[in-house]
PDB file of C-alpha atoms and ligand atoms in Angstrom:
ATOM      1  CA  MET A   1       0.009  -0.222   0.011  1.00 96.00           C
ATOM      2  CA  LYS A   2       1.206   3.294  -0.911  1.00 98.00           C
ATOM      3  CA  VAL A   3       0.998   6.321   1.662  1.00 98.00           C
ATOM      4  CA  LEU A   4       0.930   9.881   0.530  1.00 98.00           C
ATOM      5  CA  VAL A   5       1.892  12.314   3.296  1.00 98.00           C
ATOM      6  CA  ALA A   6       1.470  16.103   2.679  1.00 98.00           C
ATOM      7  CA  VAL A   7       4.210  18.135   4.520  1.00 98.00           C
ATOM      8  CA  LYS A   8       4.324  22.066   4.858  1.00 98.00           C
ATOM      9  CA  ARG A   9       7.081  24.210   5.161  1.00 98.00           C
ATOM     10  CA  VAL A  10       6.202  27.010   7.959  1.00 97.00           C
ATOM     11  CA  VAL A  11       7.904  29.259  10.194  1.00 96.00           C
ATOM     12  CA  ASP A  12       9.579  27.226  12.908  1.00 96.00           C
ATOM     13  CA  TYR A  13       7.525  26.643  15.941  1.00 95.00           C
ATOM     14  CA  ASN A  14      10.457  28.283  18.211  1.00 95.00           C
ATOM     15  CA  VAL A  15      10.354  31.580  16.413  1.00 95.00           C
ATOM     16  CA  LYS A  16       8.518  34.542  17.633  1.00 91.00           C
ATOM     17  CA  VAL A  17       6.543  35.648  14.664  1.00 90.00           C
ATOM     18  CA  ARG A  18       6.426  39.229  13.830  1.00 91.00           C
ATOM     19  CA  VAL A  19       3.536  41.177  12.058  1.00 93.00           C
ATOM     20  CA  LYS A  20       4.935  43.150   9.027  1.00 93.00           C
ATOM     21  CA  SER A  21       4.693  46.863   9.483  1.00 92.00           C
ATOM     22  CA  ASP A  22       2.012  47.385   6.976  1.00 94.00           C
ATOM     23  CA  ASN A  23       0.105  44.812   8.724  1.00 93.00           C
ATOM     24  CA  THR A  24      -0.307  42.688   5.482  1.00 92.00           C
ATOM     25  CA  GLY A  25       0.992  39.272   6.950  1.00 90.00           C
ATOM     26  CA  VAL A  26       3.619  38.012   8.878  1.00 91.00           C
ATOM     27  CA  ASP A  27       7.391  38.554   8.185  1.00 91.00           C
ATOM     28  CA  THR A  28       8.989  35.454   7.007  1.00 89.00           C
ATOM     29  CA  ALA A  29      12.295  37.252   5.579  1.00 87.00           C
ATOM     30  CA  ASN A  30      15.356  35.480   7.367  1.00 90.00           C
ATOM     31  CA  VAL A  31      13.214  33.581   9.559  1.00 94.00           C
ATOM     32  CA  LYS A  32      14.025  29.885  10.533  1.00 96.00           C
ATOM     33  CA  MET A  33      11.581  27.647   8.549  1.00 96.00           C
ATOM     34  CA  SER A  34      10.656  24.032   9.518  1.00 97.00           C
ATOM     35  CA  MET A  35       8.600  21.090   8.730  1.00 98.00           C
ATOM     36  CA  ASN A  36       4.995  21.807  10.332  1.00 98.00           C
ATOM     37  CA  PRO A  37       5.215  19.677  13.627  1.00 98.00           C
ATOM     38  CA  PHE A  38       1.961  17.866  13.078  1.00 98.00           C
ATOM     39  CA  ASP A  39       3.397  16.753   9.705  1.00 98.00           C
ATOM     40  CA  GLU A  40       6.519  15.400  11.187  1.00 98.00           C
ATOM     41  CA  ILE A  41       3.986  13.260  13.143  1.00 98.00           C
ATOM     42  CA  ALA A  42       2.193  12.326   9.967  1.00 98.00           C
ATOM     43  CA  ILE A  43       5.603  11.192   8.343  1.00 98.00           C
ATOM     44  CA  GLU A  44       6.512   9.349  11.497  1.00 98.00           C
ATOM     45  CA  GLU A  45       3.213   7.368  11.391  1.00 98.00           C
ATOM     46  CA  ALA A  46       3.628   6.574   7.662  1.00 98.00           C
ATOM     47  CA  VAL A  47       7.226   5.230   8.366  1.00 98.00           C
ATOM     48  CA  ARG A  48       5.752   3.043  11.185  1.00 98.00           C
ATOM     49  CA  LEU A  49       3.298   1.520   9.013  1.00 98.00           C
ATOM     50  CA  LYS A  50       6.170   0.722   6.492  1.00 98.00           C
ATOM     51  CA  GLU A  51       8.121  -0.824   9.325  1.00 98.00           C
ATOM     52  CA  LYS A  52       5.155  -2.914  10.526  1.00 97.00           C
ATOM     53  CA  GLY A  53       4.969  -4.287   6.633  1.00 97.00           C
ATOM     54  CA  VAL A  54       1.661  -2.699   6.102  1.00 97.00           C
ATOM     55  CA  ALA A  55       2.858   0.322   3.912  1.00 97.00           C
ATOM     56  CA  SER A  56       5.236  -0.443   0.851  1.00 97.00           C
ATOM     57  CA  GLU A  57       5.931   3.082  -0.276  1.00 98.00           C
ATOM     58  CA  ILE A  58       5.863   6.533   1.233  1.00 98.00           C
ATOM     59  CA  ILE A  59       5.486   9.543  -0.977  1.00 98.00           C
ATOM     60  CA  ALA A  60       6.155  13.066   0.704  1.00 98.00           C
ATOM     61  CA  VAL A  61       4.461  16.249  -1.100  1.00 98.00           C
ATOM     62  CA  SER A  62       4.875  19.642  -0.244  1.00 98.00           C
ATOM     63  CA  CYS A  63       3.410  22.662  -2.181  1.00 98.00           C
ATOM     64  CA  GLY A  64       5.081  25.918  -2.293  1.00 98.00           C
ATOM     65  CA  VAL A  65       8.316  27.751  -2.820  1.00 97.00           C
ATOM     66  CA  THR A  66      11.595  26.061  -3.965  1.00 97.00           C
ATOM     67  CA  GLN A  67      12.956  25.910  -0.615  1.00 97.00           C
ATOM     68  CA  CYS A  68      10.026  23.267   0.293  1.00 98.00           C
ATOM     69  CA  GLN A  69      12.820  20.825  -1.265  1.00 98.00           C
ATOM     70  CA  GLU A  70      14.384  21.040   2.453  1.00 97.00           C
ATOM     71  CA  THR A  71      11.237  20.016   3.895  1.00 98.00           C
ATOM     72  CA  LEU A  72      10.902  17.170   1.585  1.00 98.00           C
ATOM     73  CA  ARG A  73      14.432  15.927   2.402  1.00 98.00           C
ATOM     74  CA  THR A  74      13.722  16.005   6.055  1.00 98.00           C
ATOM     75  CA  ALA A  75      10.650  13.889   5.351  1.00 98.00           C
ATOM     76  CA  MET A  76      12.808  11.573   3.452  1.00 98.00           C
ATOM     77  CA  ALA A  77      15.434  11.440   6.155  1.00 98.00           C
ATOM     78  CA  ILE A  78      12.581  10.409   8.601  1.00 98.00           C
ATOM     79  CA  GLY A  79      11.814   7.584   6.088  1.00 98.00           C
ATOM     80  CA  ALA A  80       9.719   8.769   3.192  1.00 98.00           C
ATOM     81  CA  ASP A  81      10.895   6.937  -0.127  1.00 98.00           C
ATOM     82  CA  ARG A  82      10.447   9.784  -2.679  1.00 98.00           C
ATOM     83  CA  ALA A  83       8.912  13.275  -2.621  1.00 98.00           C
ATOM     84  CA  ILE A  84       6.969  15.543  -5.029  1.00 98.00           C
ATOM     85  CA  LEU A  85       7.335  19.137  -4.798  1.00 98.00           C
ATOM     86  CA  VAL A  86       4.517  21.243  -6.352  1.00 98.00           C
ATOM     87  CA  GLU A  87       6.570  24.405  -6.926  1.00 98.00           C
ATOM     88  CA  THR A  88       4.884  27.882  -7.049  1.00 98.00           C
ATOM     89  CA  SER A  89       5.451  31.060  -5.578  1.00 96.00           C
ATOM     90  CA  GLU A  90       1.952  31.899  -5.360  1.00 94.00           C
ATOM     91  CA  GLU A  91       0.352  32.365  -1.964  1.00 93.00           C
ATOM     92  CA  LEU A  92      -1.365  29.036  -1.289  1.00 96.00           C
ATOM     93  CA  GLN A  93      -4.554  28.690   0.491  1.00 97.00           C
ATOM     94  CA  PRO A  94      -5.918  25.332   1.856  1.00 97.00           C
ATOM     95  CA  LEU A  95      -8.316  24.882  -1.134  1.00 98.00           C
ATOM     96  CA  ALA A  96      -5.602  25.232  -3.412  1.00 98.00           C
ATOM     97  CA  VAL A  97      -3.444  22.757  -1.433  1.00 98.00           C
ATOM     98  CA  ALA A  98      -6.453  20.419  -1.422  1.00 98.00           C
ATOM     99  CA  LYS A  99      -7.062  20.797  -5.197  1.00 98.00           C
ATOM    100  CA  LEU A 100      -3.110  19.854  -5.843  1.00 98.00           C
ATOM    101  CA  LEU A 101      -3.185  16.818  -3.460  1.00 98.00           C
ATOM    102  CA  LYS A 102      -6.565  15.532  -5.167  1.00 98.00           C
ATOM    103  CA  ALA A 103      -4.694  15.443  -8.419  1.00 98.00           C
ATOM    104  CA  LEU A 104      -1.709  13.702  -6.968  1.00 98.00           C
ATOM    105  CA  VAL A 105      -3.976  11.168  -5.463  1.00 98.00           C
ATOM    106  CA  ASP A 106      -5.562  10.669  -8.721  1.00 98.00           C
ATOM    107  CA  LYS A 107      -2.209  10.055 -10.116  1.00 97.00           C
ATOM    108  CA  GLU A 108      -0.751   7.931  -7.518  1.00 98.00           C
ATOM    109  CA  GLN A 109      -3.451   6.124  -6.117  1.00 98.00           C
ATOM    110  CA  PRO A 110      -2.308   5.711  -2.524  1.00 98.00           C
ATOM    111  CA  GLY A 111      -4.271   3.468  -0.007  1.00 98.00           C
ATOM    112  CA  LEU A 112      -3.972   6.145   2.621  1.00 98.00           C
ATOM    113  CA  ILE A 113      -3.259   9.846   2.832  1.00 98.00           C
ATOM    114  CA  ILE A 114      -2.094  11.478   6.087  1.00 98.00           C
ATOM    115  CA  LEU A 115      -1.854  15.045   6.597  1.00 98.00           C
ATOM    116  CA  GLY A 116      -1.151  17.190   9.897  1.00 98.00           C
ATOM    117  CA  LYS A 117      -4.441  18.155  11.590  1.00 98.00           C
ATOM    118  CA  GLN A 118      -3.276  21.993  11.084  1.00 97.00           C
ATOM    119  CA  ALA A 119      -0.417  23.989   9.909  1.00 97.00           C
ATOM    120  CA  ILE A 120       0.852  26.197  12.644  1.00 96.00           C
ATOM    121  CA  ASP A 121       1.366  29.229  10.460  1.00 92.00           C
ATOM    122  CA  ASP A 122      -2.350  29.839   9.234  1.00 91.00           C
ATOM    123  CA  ASP A 123      -3.897  27.511  11.776  1.00 94.00           C
ATOM    124  CA  CYS A 124      -6.637  26.640   9.322  1.00 96.00           C
ATOM    125  CA  ASN A 125      -7.349  22.995   9.874  1.00 97.00           C
ATOM    126  CA  GLN A 126      -9.028  22.776   6.518  1.00 98.00           C
ATOM    127  CA  THR A 127      -6.743  21.188   3.957  1.00 98.00           C
ATOM    128  CA  GLY A 128      -7.569  17.259   4.971  1.00 98.00           C
ATOM    129  CA  GLN A 129     -11.173  17.879   5.099  1.00 98.00           C
ATOM    130  CA  MET A 130     -11.207  19.616   1.858  1.00 98.00           C
ATOM    131  CA  LEU A 131      -9.126  16.854  -0.100  1.00 98.00           C
ATOM    132  CA  ALA A 132     -11.662  14.355   1.650  1.00 98.00           C
ATOM    133  CA  ALA A 133     -14.251  16.161   0.046  1.00 98.00           C
ATOM    134  CA  LEU A 134     -12.850  16.513  -3.312  1.00 98.00           C
ATOM    135  CA  ALA A 135     -11.466  13.266  -3.703  1.00 98.00           C
ATOM    136  CA  ASP A 136     -14.681  11.738  -2.140  1.00 98.00           C
ATOM    137  CA  LEU A 137     -12.836   9.690   0.247  1.00 98.00           C
ATOM    138  CA  PRO A 138     -13.831   8.795   4.077  1.00 98.00           C
ATOM    139  CA  GLN A 139     -11.766  10.931   6.482  1.00 98.00           C
ATOM    140  CA  VAL A 140     -10.780  11.054  10.217  1.00 97.00           C
ATOM    141  CA  ALA A 141      -9.386  13.878  11.519  1.00 97.00           C
ATOM    142  CA  PHE A 142      -7.467  14.408  14.634  1.00 97.00           C
ATOM    143  CA  ALA A 143      -6.282  10.942  14.709  1.00 98.00           C
ATOM    144  CA  SER A 144      -4.388   9.842  18.166  1.00 98.00           C
ATOM    145  CA  LYS A 145      -4.183   6.037  17.429  1.00 98.00           C
ATOM    146  CA  LEU A 146      -3.991   4.480  13.730  1.00 98.00           C
ATOM    147  CA  GLU A 147      -4.094   0.774  12.690  1.00 97.00           C
ATOM    148  CA  VAL A 148      -4.457  -0.490   9.277  1.00 97.00           C
ATOM    149  CA  ALA A 149      -5.745  -4.120   8.570  1.00 95.00           C
ATOM    150  CA  ASP A 150      -7.884  -5.820   6.048  1.00 94.00           C
ATOM    151  CA  GLY A 151      -8.293  -2.860   3.734  1.00 96.00           C
ATOM    152  CA  LYS A 152      -9.612  -0.731   6.760  1.00 98.00           C
ATOM    153  CA  ALA A 153      -8.042   1.841   9.133  1.00 98.00           C
ATOM    154  CA  THR A 154      -9.055   1.618  12.775  1.00 98.00           C
ATOM    155  CA  VAL A 155      -8.770   5.272  14.076  1.00 98.00           C
ATOM    156  CA  SER A 156      -8.957   6.651  17.437  1.00 98.00           C
ATOM    157  CA  ARG A 157      -9.480  10.646  17.939  1.00 96.00           C
ATOM    158  CA  GLU A 158      -9.890  12.698  21.022  1.00 91.00           C
ATOM    159  CA  ILE A 159     -13.254  14.153  21.550  1.00 91.00           C
ATOM    160  CA  ASP A 160     -14.768  16.168  24.536  1.00 90.00           C
ATOM    161  CA  GLY A 161     -14.181  14.202  27.644  1.00 89.00           C
ATOM    162  CA  GLY A 162     -12.684  10.994  26.132  1.00 91.00           C
ATOM    163  CA  SER A 163     -11.848   9.199  22.764  1.00 93.00           C
ATOM    164  CA  GLU A 164     -13.908   7.575  19.766  1.00 96.00           C
ATOM    165  CA  THR A 165     -12.908   4.937  17.664  1.00 97.00           C
ATOM    166  CA  LEU A 166     -13.721   5.004  13.954  1.00 97.00           C
ATOM    167  CA  SER A 167     -13.395   2.476  11.217  1.00 98.00           C
ATOM    168  CA  VAL A 168     -12.915   3.712   7.564  1.00 98.00           C
ATOM    169  CA  THR A 169     -12.590   1.722   4.189  1.00 98.00           C
ATOM    170  CA  LEU A 170      -9.329   2.615   2.478  1.00 98.00           C
ATOM    171  CA  PRO A 171      -8.386   4.574   0.527  1.00 98.00           C
ATOM    172  CA  ALA A 172      -9.012   7.463   3.288  1.00 98.00           C
ATOM    173  CA  VAL A 173      -7.729  10.615   4.475  1.00 98.00           C
ATOM    174  CA  VAL A 174      -6.305  10.784   8.076  1.00 98.00           C
ATOM    175  CA  THR A 175      -5.197  13.995   9.822  1.00 98.00           C
ATOM    176  CA  ALA A 176      -2.576  13.606  12.661  1.00 98.00           C
ATOM    177  CA  ASP A 177      -3.146  14.869  16.061  1.00 97.00           C
ATOM    178  CA  LEU A 178      -0.179  15.387  18.566  1.00 96.00           C
ATOM    179  CA  ARG A 179      -0.612  12.229  20.452  1.00 95.00           C
ATOM    180  CA  LEU A 180      -0.418  10.003  17.514  1.00 97.00           C
ATOM    181  CA  ASN A 181       3.264   9.242  17.917  1.00 98.00           C
ATOM    182  CA  GLU A 182       6.472  11.083  18.947  1.00 97.00           C
ATOM    183  CA  PRO A 183       8.586  11.668  15.791  1.00 97.00           C
ATOM    184  CA  ARG A 184      12.252  10.164  15.795  1.00 96.00           C
ATOM    185  CA  TYR A 185      15.248  12.209  15.479  1.00 94.00           C
ATOM    186  CA  VAL A 186      16.677  12.829  12.266  1.00 95.00           C
ATOM    187  CA  THR A 187      20.126  11.124  12.030  1.00 96.00           C
ATOM    188  CA  LEU A 188      23.079  12.365   9.872  1.00 96.00           C
ATOM    189  CA  PRO A 189      23.472   8.947   7.973  1.00 97.00           C
ATOM    190  CA  ASN A 190      19.624   9.294   7.248  1.00 97.00           C
ATOM    191  CA  ILE A 191      20.163  12.660   5.996  1.00 97.00           C
ATOM    192  CA  MET A 192      23.002  11.706   3.769  1.00 97.00           C
ATOM    193  CA  LYS A 193      20.807   8.986   2.389  1.00 97.00           C
ATOM    194  CA  ALA A 194      17.920  11.267   1.862  1.00 98.00           C
ATOM    195  CA  LYS A 195      19.674  13.438  -0.590  1.00 97.00           C
ATOM    196  CA  LYS A 196      19.904  10.426  -2.997  1.00 97.00           C
ATOM    197  CA  LYS A 197      16.204   9.731  -2.869  1.00 98.00           C
ATOM    198  CA  PRO A 198      13.968  10.620  -5.872  1.00 98.00           C
ATOM    199  CA  MET A 199      12.368  14.281  -5.884  1.00 98.00           C
ATOM    200  CA  GLU A 200      10.050  14.928  -8.563  1.00 98.00           C
ATOM    201  CA  VAL A 201       9.274  18.777  -9.458  1.00 98.00           C
ATOM    202  CA  LEU A 202       5.802  19.641 -11.006  1.00 98.00           C
ATOM    203  CA  LYS A 203       4.106  22.972 -11.679  1.00 98.00           C
ATOM    204  CA  PRO A 204       0.192  23.463 -10.698  1.00 98.00           C
ATOM    205  CA  GLU A 205      -0.402  23.631 -14.340  1.00 98.00           C
ATOM    206  CA  ASP A 206       1.134  20.336 -14.866  1.00 98.00           C
ATOM    207  CA  LEU A 207      -1.711  19.046 -12.642  1.00 98.00           C
ATOM    208  CA  GLY A 208      -4.256  21.287 -14.142  1.00 97.00           C
ATOM    209  CA  VAL A 209      -5.087  23.217 -10.983  1.00 98.00           C
ATOM    210  CA  ASP A 210      -5.673  26.867 -10.727  1.00 97.00           C
ATOM    211  CA  VAL A 211      -4.226  28.087  -7.406  1.00 97.00           C
ATOM    212  CA  SER A 212      -5.185  31.485  -7.187  1.00 95.00           C
ATOM    213  CA  PRO A 213      -6.401  32.872  -3.813  1.00 94.00           C
ATOM    214  CA  ARG A 214     -10.127  32.963  -3.239  1.00 94.00           C
ATOM    215  CA  ILE A 215      -9.681  34.573   0.285  1.00 94.00           C
ATOM    216  CA  LYS A 216      -8.193  38.012   0.765  1.00 93.00           C
ATOM    217  CA  THR A 217      -6.596  38.741   4.043  1.00 92.00           C
ATOM    218  CA  LEU A 218      -7.571  42.395   4.829  1.00 94.00           C
ATOM    219  CA  LYS A 219      -5.315  43.022   7.963  1.00 94.00           C
ATOM    220  CA  VAL A 220      -2.981  41.237  10.408  1.00 94.00           C
ATOM    221  CA  ASN A 221      -2.600  42.507  13.811  1.00 92.00           C
ATOM    222  CA  GLU A 222      -0.290  41.477  16.875  1.00 89.00           C
ATOM    223  CA  PRO A 223      -2.172  40.322  19.692  1.00 86.00           C
ATOM    224  CA  PRO A 224      -2.778  43.138  22.247  1.00 87.00           C
ATOM    225  CA  LYS A 225       0.251  43.600  24.853  1.00 86.00           C
ATOM    226  CA  ARG A 226      -0.412  42.250  28.248  1.00 86.00           C
ATOM    227  CA  SER A 227       0.516  44.407  31.120  1.00 85.00           C
ATOM    228  CA  ALA A 228       2.931  43.089  33.540  1.00 88.00           C
ATOM    229  CA  GLY A 229       2.042  41.024  36.620  1.00 88.00           C
ATOM    230  CA  VAL A 230       2.385  41.986  40.336  1.00 89.00           C
ATOM    231  CA  LYS A 231       3.423  39.968  43.359  1.00 93.00           C
ATOM    232  CA  VAL A 232       1.168  39.988  46.213  1.00 94.00           C
ATOM    233  CA  PRO A 233       2.721  39.382  49.590  1.00 96.00           C
ATOM    234  CA  ASP A 234      -0.023  37.209  51.049  1.00 96.00           C
ATOM    235  CA  VAL A 235      -3.454  35.848  50.265  1.00 96.00           C
ATOM    236  CA  ALA A 236      -5.536  38.444  52.086  1.00 96.00           C
ATOM    237  CA  THR A 237      -3.946  41.129  49.443  1.00 96.00           C
ATOM    238  CA  LEU A 238      -4.749  38.734  46.641  1.00 96.00           C
ATOM    239  CA  VAL A 239      -8.253  38.334  47.569  1.00 96.00           C
ATOM    240  CA  SER A 240      -8.737  41.920  48.191  1.00 95.00           C
ATOM    241  CA  LYS A 241      -7.133  43.017  44.750  1.00 93.00           C
ATOM    242  CA  LEU A 242      -9.436  40.485  43.219  1.00 94.00           C
ATOM    243  CA  LYS A 243     -12.545  41.825  44.738  1.00 95.00           C
ATOM    244  CA  ASN A 244     -11.806  45.675  44.624  1.00 94.00           C
ATOM    245  CA  GLU A 245      -9.454  45.985  41.668  1.00 91.00           C
ATOM    246  CA  ALA A 246     -10.145  43.040  39.239  1.00 88.00           C
ATOM    247  CA  LYS A 247     -13.691  42.727  40.446  1.00 92.00           C
ATOM    248  CA  VAL A 248     -13.877  39.064  39.603  1.00 92.00           C
ATOM    249  CA  ILE A 249     -15.006  38.036  42.827  1.00 89.00           C
TER     250      ILE A 249
HETATM  251  P1  AMP B 301      -4.011  23.623   7.154  1.00 93.49           P
HETATM  252  O1  AMP B 301      -5.294  23.281   6.652  1.00 93.49           O
HETATM  253  O2  AMP B 301      -3.525  24.679   6.483  1.00 93.49           O
HETATM  254  O3  AMP B 301      -4.059  23.871   8.878  1.00 93.49           O
HETATM  255  O4  AMP B 301      -3.036  22.336   6.897  1.00 93.49           O
HETATM  256  C1  AMP B 301      -3.313  21.203   7.470  1.00 93.49           C
HETATM  257  C2  AMP B 301      -2.264  20.375   6.842  1.00 93.49           C
HETATM  258  O5  AMP B 301      -2.427  20.120   5.486  1.00 93.49           O
HETATM  259  C3  AMP B 301      -0.868  20.478   7.116  1.00 93.49           C
HETATM  260  O6  AMP B 301      -0.455  19.770   8.375  1.00 93.49           O
HETATM  261  C4  AMP B 301      -0.238  19.593   6.001  1.00 93.49           C
HETATM  262  O7  AMP B 301      -0.260  18.262   6.223  1.00 93.49           O
HETATM  263  C5  AMP B 301      -1.241  19.962   4.641  1.00 93.49           C
HETATM  264  N1  AMP B 301      -0.835  21.253   3.921  1.00 93.49           N
HETATM  265  C6  AMP B 301      -1.187  22.324   4.163  1.00 93.49           C
HETATM  266  N2  AMP B 301      -0.554  23.261   3.161  1.00 93.49           N
HETATM  267  C7  AMP B 301       0.341  22.456   2.670  1.00 93.49           C
HETATM  268  C8  AMP B 301       1.398  22.719   1.649  1.00 93.49           C
HETATM  269  N3  AMP B 301       1.394  24.131   1.303  1.00 93.49           N
HETATM  270  N4  AMP B 301       2.079  21.771   1.172  1.00 93.49           N
HETATM  271  C9  AMP B 301       1.998  20.618   1.690  1.00 93.49           C
HETATM  272  N5  AMP B 301       1.046  20.321   2.707  1.00 93.49           N
HETATM  273  C10 AMP B 301       0.179  21.111   3.089  1.00 93.49           C
END
């Protein structure tokens, strides 16, 4: 079974993002970029399926600028067998990415497609769901456990106050939540091996997809600055402040 995994290049989760001075977006110039953390989990899960003998081939896909090749090399260092970059310098919104992935699903016919539950830059949490709708495939979002057997995936997902376990017929779309697994560290020998793995570069036009944005960002603002806290000497002062200043009790 082929497994297709979508990996996005995003601003590294350790970087404190800055809003551009003209409020049109976030400054990404000279900022460290990395693989979206949920996509690392998605790749790790695919690699574990391959190690169990369930998956035969893992294809990592990224859509975006040329530098997404670095993200794909990381995916291959974790264990993906080959990579596809859909290269464009256009701003890609979830619907455009879902359309590109749908075209690749048609081309590659994977048995399972794993995405991250959300990208930490746009926090959209849309692409997996849109892909499932466009490709008319069953989906389970927010997977925290995944088992594949007999043409079916059994997937647990966290819900309010507990977890639910669903069974879907493959092919299906699954999006990875934080607790699905803990991704392995990328080792130097595997980074070296990944350099020799095949990477195909396509353009959106090659897949017949119009990626032009459908949504316009009007304004991006920093969150309001929080005022500094104070240290209180004892509980009585705390209660008095909560009562008389904050007026919350
Ligand atoms: P989002 O809907 O933007 O929160 O993204 C959800 C998931 O879709 C991500 O975790 C990735 O697996 C996938 N995805 C989104 N954008 C891209 C992209 N440009 N290239 C590859 N995968 C993407």
